[in-house]
Short mmCIF file of N, CA, C and O in Angstrom, two decimals:
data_model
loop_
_atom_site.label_atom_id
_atom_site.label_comp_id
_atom_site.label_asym_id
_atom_site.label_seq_id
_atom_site.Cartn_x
_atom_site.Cartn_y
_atom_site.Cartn_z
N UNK U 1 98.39 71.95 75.83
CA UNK U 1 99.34 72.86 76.47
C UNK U 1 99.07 74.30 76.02
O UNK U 1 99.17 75.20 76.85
N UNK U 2 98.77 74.53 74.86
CA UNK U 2 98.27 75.96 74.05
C UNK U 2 97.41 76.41 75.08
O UNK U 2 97.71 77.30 75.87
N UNK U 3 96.33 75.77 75.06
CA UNK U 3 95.02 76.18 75.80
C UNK U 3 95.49 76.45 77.24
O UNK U 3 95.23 77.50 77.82
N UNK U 4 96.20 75.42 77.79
CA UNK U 4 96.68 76.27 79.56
C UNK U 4 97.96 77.27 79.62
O UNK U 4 98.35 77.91 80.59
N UNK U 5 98.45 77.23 78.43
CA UNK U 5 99.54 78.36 78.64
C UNK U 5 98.45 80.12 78.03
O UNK U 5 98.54 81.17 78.66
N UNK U 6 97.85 80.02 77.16
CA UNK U 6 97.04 81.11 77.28
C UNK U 6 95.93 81.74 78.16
O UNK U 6 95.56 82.92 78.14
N UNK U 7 95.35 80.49 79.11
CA UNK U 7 94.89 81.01 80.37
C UNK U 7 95.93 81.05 81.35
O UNK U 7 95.19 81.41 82.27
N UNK U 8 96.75 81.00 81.75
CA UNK U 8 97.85 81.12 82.40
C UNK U 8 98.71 81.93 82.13
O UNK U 8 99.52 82.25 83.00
N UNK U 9 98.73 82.34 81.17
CA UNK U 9 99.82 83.59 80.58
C UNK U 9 98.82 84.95 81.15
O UNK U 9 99.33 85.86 81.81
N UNK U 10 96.99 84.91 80.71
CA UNK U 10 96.57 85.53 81.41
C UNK U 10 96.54 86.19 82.79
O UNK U 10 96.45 87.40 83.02
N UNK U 11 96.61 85.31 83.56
CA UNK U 11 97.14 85.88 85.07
C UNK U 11 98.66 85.77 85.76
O UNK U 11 98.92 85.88 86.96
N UNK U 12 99.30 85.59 85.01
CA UNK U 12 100.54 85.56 85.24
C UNK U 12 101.82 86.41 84.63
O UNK U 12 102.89 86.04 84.14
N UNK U 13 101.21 87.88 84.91
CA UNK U 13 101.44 88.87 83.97
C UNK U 13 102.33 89.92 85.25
O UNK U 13 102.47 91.08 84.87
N UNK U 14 102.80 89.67 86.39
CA UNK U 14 103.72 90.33 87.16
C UNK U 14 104.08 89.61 88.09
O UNK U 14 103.35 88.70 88.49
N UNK U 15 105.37 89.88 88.69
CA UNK U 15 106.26 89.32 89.76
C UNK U 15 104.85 88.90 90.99
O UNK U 15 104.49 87.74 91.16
N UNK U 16 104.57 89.41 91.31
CA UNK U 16 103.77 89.15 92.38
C UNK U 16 102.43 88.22 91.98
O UNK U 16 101.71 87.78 92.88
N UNK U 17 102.18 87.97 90.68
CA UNK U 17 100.98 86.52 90.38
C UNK U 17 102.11 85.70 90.44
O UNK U 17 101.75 84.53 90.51
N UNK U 18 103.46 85.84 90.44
CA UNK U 18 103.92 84.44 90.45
C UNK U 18 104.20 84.05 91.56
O UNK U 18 104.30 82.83 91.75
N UNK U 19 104.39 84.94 92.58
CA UNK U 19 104.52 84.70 93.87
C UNK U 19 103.18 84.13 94.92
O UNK U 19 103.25 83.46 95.95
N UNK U 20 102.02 84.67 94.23
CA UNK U 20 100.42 84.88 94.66
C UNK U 20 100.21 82.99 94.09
O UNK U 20 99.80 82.05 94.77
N UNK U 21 100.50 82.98 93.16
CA UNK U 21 100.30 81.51 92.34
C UNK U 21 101.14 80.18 92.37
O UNK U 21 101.14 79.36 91.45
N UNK U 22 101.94 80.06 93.68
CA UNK U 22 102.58 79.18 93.44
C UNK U 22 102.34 77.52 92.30
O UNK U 22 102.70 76.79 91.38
N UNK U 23 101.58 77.77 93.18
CA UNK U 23 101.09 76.08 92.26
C UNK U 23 100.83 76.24 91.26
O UNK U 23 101.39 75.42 90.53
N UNK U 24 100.14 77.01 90.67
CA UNK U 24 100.09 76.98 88.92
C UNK U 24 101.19 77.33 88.34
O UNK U 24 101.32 76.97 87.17
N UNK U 25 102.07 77.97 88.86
CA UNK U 25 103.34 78.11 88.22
C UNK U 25 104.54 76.65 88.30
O UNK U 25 105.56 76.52 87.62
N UNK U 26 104.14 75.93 89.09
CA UNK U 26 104.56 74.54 89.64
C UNK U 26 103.63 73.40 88.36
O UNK U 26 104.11 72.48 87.70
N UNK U 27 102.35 73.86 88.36
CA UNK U 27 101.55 73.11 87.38
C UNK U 27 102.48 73.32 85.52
O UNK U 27 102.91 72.46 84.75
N UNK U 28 102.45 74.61 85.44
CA UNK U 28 102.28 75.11 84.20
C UNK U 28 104.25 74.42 84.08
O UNK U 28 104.64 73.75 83.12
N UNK U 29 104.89 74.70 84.93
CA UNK U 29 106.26 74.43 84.16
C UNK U 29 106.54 72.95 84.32
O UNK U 29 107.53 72.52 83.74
N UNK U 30 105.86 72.17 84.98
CA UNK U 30 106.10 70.65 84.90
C UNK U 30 105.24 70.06 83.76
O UNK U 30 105.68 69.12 83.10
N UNK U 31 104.10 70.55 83.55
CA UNK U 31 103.64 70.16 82.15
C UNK U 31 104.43 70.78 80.82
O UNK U 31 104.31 70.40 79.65
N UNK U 32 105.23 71.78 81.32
CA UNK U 32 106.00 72.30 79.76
C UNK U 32 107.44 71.20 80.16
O UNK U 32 108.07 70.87 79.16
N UNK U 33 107.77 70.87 80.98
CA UNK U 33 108.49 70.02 81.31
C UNK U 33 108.59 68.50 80.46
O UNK U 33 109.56 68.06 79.85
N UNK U 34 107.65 68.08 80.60
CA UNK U 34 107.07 66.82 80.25
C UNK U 34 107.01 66.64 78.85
O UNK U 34 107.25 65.67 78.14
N UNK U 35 106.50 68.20 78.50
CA UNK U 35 106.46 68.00 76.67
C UNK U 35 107.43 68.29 75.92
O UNK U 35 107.45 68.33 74.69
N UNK U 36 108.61 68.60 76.97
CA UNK U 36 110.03 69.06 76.21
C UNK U 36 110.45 67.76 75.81
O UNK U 36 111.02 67.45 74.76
N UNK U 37 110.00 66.81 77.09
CA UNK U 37 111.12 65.56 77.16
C UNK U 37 110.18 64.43 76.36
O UNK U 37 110.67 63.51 75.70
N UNK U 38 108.90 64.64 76.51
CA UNK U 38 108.40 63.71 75.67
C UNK U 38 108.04 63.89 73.80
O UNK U 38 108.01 62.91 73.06
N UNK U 39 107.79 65.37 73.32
CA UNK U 39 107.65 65.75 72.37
C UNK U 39 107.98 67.24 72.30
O UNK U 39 107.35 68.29 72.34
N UNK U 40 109.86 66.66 72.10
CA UNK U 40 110.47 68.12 71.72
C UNK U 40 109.82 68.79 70.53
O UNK U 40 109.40 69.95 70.47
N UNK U 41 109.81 67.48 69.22
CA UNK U 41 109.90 68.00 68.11
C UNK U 41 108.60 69.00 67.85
O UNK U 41 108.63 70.13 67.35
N UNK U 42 107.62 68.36 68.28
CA UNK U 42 106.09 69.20 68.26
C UNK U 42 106.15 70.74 68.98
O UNK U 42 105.66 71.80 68.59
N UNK U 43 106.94 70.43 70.17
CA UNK U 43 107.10 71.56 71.35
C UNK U 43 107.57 72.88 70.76
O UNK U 43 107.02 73.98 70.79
N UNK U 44 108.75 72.49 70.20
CA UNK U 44 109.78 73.23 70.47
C UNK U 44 109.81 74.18 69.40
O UNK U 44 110.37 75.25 69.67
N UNK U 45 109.26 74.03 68.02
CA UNK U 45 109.11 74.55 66.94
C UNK U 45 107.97 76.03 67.11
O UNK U 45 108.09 77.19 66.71
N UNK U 46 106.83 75.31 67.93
CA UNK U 46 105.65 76.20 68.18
C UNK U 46 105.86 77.76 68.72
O UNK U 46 106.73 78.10 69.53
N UNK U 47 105.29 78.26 68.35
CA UNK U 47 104.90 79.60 69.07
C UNK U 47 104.96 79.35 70.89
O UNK U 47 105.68 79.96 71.68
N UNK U 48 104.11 78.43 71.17
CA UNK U 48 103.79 78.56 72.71
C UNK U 48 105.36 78.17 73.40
O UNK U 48 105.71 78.83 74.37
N UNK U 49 106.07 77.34 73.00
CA UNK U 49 107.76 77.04 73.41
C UNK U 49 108.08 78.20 74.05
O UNK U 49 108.16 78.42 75.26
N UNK U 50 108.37 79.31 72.65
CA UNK U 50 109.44 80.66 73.08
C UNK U 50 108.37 81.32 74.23
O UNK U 50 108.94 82.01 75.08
N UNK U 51 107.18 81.22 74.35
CA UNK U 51 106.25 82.44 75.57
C UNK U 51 106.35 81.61 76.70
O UNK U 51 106.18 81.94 77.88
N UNK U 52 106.69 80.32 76.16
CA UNK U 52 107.18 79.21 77.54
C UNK U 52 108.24 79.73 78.71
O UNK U 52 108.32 79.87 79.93
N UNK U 53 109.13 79.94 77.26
CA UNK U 53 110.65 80.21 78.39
C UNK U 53 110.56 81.59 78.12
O UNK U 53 111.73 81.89 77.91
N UNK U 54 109.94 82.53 78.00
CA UNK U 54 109.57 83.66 77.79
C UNK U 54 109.16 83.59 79.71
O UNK U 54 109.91 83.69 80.68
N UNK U 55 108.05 83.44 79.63
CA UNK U 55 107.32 83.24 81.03
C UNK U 55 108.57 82.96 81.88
O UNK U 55 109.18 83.81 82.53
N UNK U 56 108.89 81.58 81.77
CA UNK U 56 110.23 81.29 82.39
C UNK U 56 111.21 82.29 82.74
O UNK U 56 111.37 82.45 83.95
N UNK U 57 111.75 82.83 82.14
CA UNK U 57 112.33 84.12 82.56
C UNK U 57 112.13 85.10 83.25
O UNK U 57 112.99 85.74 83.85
N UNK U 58 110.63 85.36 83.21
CA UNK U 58 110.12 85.90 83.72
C UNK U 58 109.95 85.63 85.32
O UNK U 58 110.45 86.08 86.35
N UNK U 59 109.55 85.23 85.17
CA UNK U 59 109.24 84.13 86.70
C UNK U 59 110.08 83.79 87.32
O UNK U 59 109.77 83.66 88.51
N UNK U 60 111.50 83.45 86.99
CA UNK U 60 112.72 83.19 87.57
C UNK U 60 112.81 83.31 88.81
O UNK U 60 113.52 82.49 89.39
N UNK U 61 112.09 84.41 89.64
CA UNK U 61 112.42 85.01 90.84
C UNK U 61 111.26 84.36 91.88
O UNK U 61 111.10 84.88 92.99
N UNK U 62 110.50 83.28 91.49
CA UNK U 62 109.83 83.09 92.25
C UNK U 62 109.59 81.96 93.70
O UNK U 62 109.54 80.74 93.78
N UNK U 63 109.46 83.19 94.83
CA UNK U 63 110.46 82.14 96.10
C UNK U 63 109.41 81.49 96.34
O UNK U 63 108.44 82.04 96.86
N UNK U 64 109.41 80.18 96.00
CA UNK U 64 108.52 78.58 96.03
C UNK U 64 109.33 77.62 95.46
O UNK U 64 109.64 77.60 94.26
N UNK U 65 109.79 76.56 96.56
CA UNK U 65 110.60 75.86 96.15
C UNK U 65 110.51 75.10 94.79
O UNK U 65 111.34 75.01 93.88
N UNK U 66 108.98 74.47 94.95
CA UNK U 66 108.73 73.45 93.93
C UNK U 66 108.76 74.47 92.65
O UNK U 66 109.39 74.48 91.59
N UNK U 67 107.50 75.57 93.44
CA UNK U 67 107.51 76.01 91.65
C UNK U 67 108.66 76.39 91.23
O UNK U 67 108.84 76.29 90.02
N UNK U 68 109.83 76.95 92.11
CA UNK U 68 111.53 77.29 90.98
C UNK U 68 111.77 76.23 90.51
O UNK U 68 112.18 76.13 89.36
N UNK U 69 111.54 75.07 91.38
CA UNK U 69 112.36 73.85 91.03
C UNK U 69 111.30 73.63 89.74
O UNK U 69 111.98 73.79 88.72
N UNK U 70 110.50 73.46 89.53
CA UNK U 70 109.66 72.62 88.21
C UNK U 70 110.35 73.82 87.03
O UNK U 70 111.22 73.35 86.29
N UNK U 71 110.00 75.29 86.83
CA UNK U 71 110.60 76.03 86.12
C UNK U 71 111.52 75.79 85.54
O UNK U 71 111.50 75.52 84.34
N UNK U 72 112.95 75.84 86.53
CA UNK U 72 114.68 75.53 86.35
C UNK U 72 114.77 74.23 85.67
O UNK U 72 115.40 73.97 84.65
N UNK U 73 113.86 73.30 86.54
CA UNK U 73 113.95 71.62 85.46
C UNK U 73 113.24 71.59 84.46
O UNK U 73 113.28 70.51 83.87
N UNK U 74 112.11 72.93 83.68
CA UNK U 74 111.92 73.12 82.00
C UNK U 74 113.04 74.30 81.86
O UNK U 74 113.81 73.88 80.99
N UNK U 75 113.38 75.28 82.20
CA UNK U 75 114.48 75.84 81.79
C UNK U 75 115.86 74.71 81.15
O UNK U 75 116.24 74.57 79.99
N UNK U 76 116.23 74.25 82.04
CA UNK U 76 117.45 73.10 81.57
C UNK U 76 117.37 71.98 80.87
O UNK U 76 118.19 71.53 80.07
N UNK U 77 116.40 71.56 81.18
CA UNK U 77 116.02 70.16 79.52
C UNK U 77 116.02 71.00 78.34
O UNK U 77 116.68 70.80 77.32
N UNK U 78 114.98 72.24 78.64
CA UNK U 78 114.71 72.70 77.03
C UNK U 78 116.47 73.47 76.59
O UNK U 78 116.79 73.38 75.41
N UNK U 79 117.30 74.03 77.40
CA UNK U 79 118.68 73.89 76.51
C UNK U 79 118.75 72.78 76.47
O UNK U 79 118.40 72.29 75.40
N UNK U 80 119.18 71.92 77.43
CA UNK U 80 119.99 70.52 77.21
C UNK U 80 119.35 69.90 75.70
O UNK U 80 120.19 69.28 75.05
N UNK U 81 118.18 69.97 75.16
CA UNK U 81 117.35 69.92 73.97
C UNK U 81 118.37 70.40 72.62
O UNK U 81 118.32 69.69 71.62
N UNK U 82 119.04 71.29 72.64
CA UNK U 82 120.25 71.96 71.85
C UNK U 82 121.61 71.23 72.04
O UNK U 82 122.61 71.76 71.55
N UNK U 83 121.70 70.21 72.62
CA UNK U 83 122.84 69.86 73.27
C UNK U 83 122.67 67.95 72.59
O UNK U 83 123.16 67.47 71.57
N UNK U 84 121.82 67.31 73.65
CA UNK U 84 122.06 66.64 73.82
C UNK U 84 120.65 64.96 72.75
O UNK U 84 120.52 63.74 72.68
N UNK U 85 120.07 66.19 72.27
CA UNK U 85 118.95 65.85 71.42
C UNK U 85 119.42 65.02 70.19
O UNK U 85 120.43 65.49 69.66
N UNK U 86 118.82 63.69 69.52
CA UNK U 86 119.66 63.18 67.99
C UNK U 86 119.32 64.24 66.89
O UNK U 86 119.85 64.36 65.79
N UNK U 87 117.99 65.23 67.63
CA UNK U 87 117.57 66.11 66.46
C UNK U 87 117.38 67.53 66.83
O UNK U 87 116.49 68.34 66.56
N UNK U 88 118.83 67.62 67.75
CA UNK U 88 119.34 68.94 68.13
C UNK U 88 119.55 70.34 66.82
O UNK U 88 119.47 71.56 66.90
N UNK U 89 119.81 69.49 65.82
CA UNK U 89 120.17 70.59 64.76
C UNK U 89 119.28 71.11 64.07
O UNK U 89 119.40 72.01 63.23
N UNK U 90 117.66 70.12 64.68
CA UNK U 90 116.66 70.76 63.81
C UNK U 90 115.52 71.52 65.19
O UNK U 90 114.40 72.02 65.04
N UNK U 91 116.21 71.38 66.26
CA UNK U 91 115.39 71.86 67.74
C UNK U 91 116.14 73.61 67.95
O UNK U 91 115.66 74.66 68.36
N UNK U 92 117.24 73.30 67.54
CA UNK U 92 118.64 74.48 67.92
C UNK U 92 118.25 75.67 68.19
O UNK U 92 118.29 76.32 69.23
N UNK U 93 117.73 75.99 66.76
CA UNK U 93 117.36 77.55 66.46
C UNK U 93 116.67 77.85 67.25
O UNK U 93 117.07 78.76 67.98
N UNK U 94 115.38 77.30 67.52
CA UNK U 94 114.03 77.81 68.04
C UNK U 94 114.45 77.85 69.59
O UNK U 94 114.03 78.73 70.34
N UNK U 95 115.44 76.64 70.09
CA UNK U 95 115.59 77.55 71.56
C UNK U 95 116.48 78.45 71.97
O UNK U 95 116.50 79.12 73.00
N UNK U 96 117.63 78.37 70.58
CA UNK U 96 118.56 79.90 70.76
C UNK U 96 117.34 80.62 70.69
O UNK U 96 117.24 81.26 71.73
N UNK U 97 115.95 80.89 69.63
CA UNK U 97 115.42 82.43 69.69
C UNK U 97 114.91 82.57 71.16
O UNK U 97 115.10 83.55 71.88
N UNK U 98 114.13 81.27 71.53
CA UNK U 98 113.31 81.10 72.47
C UNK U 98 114.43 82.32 73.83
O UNK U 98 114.13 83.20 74.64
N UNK U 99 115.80 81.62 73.35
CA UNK U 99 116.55 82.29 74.85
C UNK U 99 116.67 83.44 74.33
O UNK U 99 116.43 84.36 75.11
N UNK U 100 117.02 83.82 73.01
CA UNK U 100 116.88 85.47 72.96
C UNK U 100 116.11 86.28 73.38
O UNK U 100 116.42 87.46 73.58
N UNK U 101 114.61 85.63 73.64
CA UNK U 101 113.39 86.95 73.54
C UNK U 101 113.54 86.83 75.15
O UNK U 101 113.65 87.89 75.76
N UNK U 102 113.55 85.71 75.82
CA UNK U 102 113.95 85.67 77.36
C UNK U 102 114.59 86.27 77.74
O UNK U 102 114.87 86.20 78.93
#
């Protein structure tokens, strides 16, 4: 995930690559998707997490169904991760900062 979020962070650096890129932005947030729900604990601690929903924020505005929809469904697991996790109290912090820098 490191390795495709830093070529992908590469071109995905204004409103209009996210609009230009649907599908990789559809690619990139269903694979951050997947590793929320399958390996928070690894995920969520890392550096690449917060530039995750960093990006995420970023991108918010982008009119493609799937790709909002894949985004919004890693946007909301990774809170629900603070919520609803057995190891919410040790996930917490990193996605309160994660939502701060967002």
């Amino acid at each position: 995930l490191e390795e495709f979020c830093a070529v992908t962070f590469s071109f995905l650096n204004s409103p209009e690559a996210f609009t230009d890129n649907p599908l990789i932005v559809e690619d990139l947030f269903t694979m951050g998707d997947r590793c929320v729900k399958a390996m928070p604990e690894a995920l969520v601690p890392s550096p690449v997490f917060a530039s995750l929903f960093e990006c995420a924020c970023f991108g918010s505005l982008v009119e493609h169904q799937q790709a909002s929809h894949a985004l919004l469904l890693f946007v909301e697991n990774s809170i629900l991760l603070g919520v609803r996790n057995p190891k919410r109290d040790l996930l917490r912090p990193h996605i309160e900062s994660a939502m701060a820098k967002g």
